[in-house]
C-alpha positions as CSV (number, residue, x, y, z in Angstrom):
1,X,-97.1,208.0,-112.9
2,X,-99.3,210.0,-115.1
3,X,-101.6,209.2,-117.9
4,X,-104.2,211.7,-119.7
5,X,-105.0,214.2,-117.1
6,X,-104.1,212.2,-114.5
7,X,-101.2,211.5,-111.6
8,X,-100.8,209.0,-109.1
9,X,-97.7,207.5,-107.4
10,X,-96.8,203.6,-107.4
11,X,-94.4,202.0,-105.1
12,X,-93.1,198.2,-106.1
13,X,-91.1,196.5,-103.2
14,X,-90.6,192.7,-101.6
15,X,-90.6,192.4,-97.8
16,X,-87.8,189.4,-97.0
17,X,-87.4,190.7,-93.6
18,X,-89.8,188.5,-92.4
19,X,-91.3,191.2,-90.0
20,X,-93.9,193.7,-89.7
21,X,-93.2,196.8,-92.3
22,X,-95.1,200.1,-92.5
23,X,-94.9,202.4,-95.2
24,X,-96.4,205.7,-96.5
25,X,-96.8,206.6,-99.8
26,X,-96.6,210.2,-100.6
27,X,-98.1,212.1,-103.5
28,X,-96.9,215.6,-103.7
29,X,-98.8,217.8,-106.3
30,X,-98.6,221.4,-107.5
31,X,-100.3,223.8,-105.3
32,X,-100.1,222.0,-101.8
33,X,-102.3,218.8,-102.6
34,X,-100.9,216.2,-101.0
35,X,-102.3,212.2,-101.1
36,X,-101.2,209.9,-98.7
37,X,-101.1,205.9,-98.3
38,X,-100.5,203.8,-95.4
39,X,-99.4,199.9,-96.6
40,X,-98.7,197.2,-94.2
41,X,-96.1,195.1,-96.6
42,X,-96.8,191.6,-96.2
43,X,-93.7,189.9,-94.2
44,X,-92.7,186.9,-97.0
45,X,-90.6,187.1,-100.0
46,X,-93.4,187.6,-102.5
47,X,-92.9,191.4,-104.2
48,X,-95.7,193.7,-103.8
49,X,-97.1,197.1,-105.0
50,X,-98.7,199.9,-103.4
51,X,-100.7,202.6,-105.3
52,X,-102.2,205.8,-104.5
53,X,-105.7,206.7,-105.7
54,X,-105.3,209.0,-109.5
55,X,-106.0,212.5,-108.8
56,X,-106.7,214.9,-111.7
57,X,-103.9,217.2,-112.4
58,X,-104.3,220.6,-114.7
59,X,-100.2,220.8,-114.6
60,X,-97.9,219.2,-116.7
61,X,-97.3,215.7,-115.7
62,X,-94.0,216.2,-114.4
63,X,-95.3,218.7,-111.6
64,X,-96.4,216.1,-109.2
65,X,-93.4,214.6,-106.6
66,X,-93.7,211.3,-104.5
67,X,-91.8,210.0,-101.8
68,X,-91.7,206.0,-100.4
69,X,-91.1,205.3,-96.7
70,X,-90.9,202.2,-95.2
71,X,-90.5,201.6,-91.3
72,X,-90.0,199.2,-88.9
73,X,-92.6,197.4,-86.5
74,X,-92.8,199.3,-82.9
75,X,-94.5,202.5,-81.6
76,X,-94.9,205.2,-85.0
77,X,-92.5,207.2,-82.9
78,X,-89.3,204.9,-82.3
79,X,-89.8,203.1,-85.2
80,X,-86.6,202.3,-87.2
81,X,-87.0,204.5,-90.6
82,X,-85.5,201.6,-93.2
83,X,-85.8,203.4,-96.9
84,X,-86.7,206.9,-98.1
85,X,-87.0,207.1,-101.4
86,X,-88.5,209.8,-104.0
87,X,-89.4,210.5,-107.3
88,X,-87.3,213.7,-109.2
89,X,-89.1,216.6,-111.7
90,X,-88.5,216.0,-115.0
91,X,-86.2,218.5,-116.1
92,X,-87.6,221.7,-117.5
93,X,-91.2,220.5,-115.0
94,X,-92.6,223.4,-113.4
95,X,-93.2,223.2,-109.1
């Protein structure tokens, strides 16, 4: 998402497992800044959202990449990974 001089990245999803969900939400900008998010997904049917904080960008909007994960309940390291999914460039973006 961008507006003005500004870039965050917004994730929109509905937990119908019924179980325990973790996700990270990754904010990729030019030059190596990276923000990250943990969410805990509530386990019911009701769709949620999960927003990182707007960081000020000097690029062109279409500079800055974000990635979704959401993984099962468990130790971090055996964890089922259940959906990656990312943003693309817009074409002609610099990064």
């Amino acid at each position: 998402m961008a507006r003005g001089n500004a870039v965050w990245a917004r994730v929109y999803y509905r937990n119908a497992t019924g179980e325990e969900l973790r996700s990270v939400l990754t904010l990729m900008g030019p030059g190596g800044r990276t923000v990250e998010l943990h969410c805990a997904p509530a386990a019911h049917d009701e769709p949620g959202t999960c927003e990182t904080p707007r960081v000020p960008s000097s690029d062109t909007p279409g500079s800055a990449t974000a990635i979704a994960e959401f993984v099962g309940a468990g130790p971090v390291e055996e964890a089922p990974l259940l959906l990656r999914a990312g943003s693309e460039r817009a074409p002609g973006s610099r990064g």
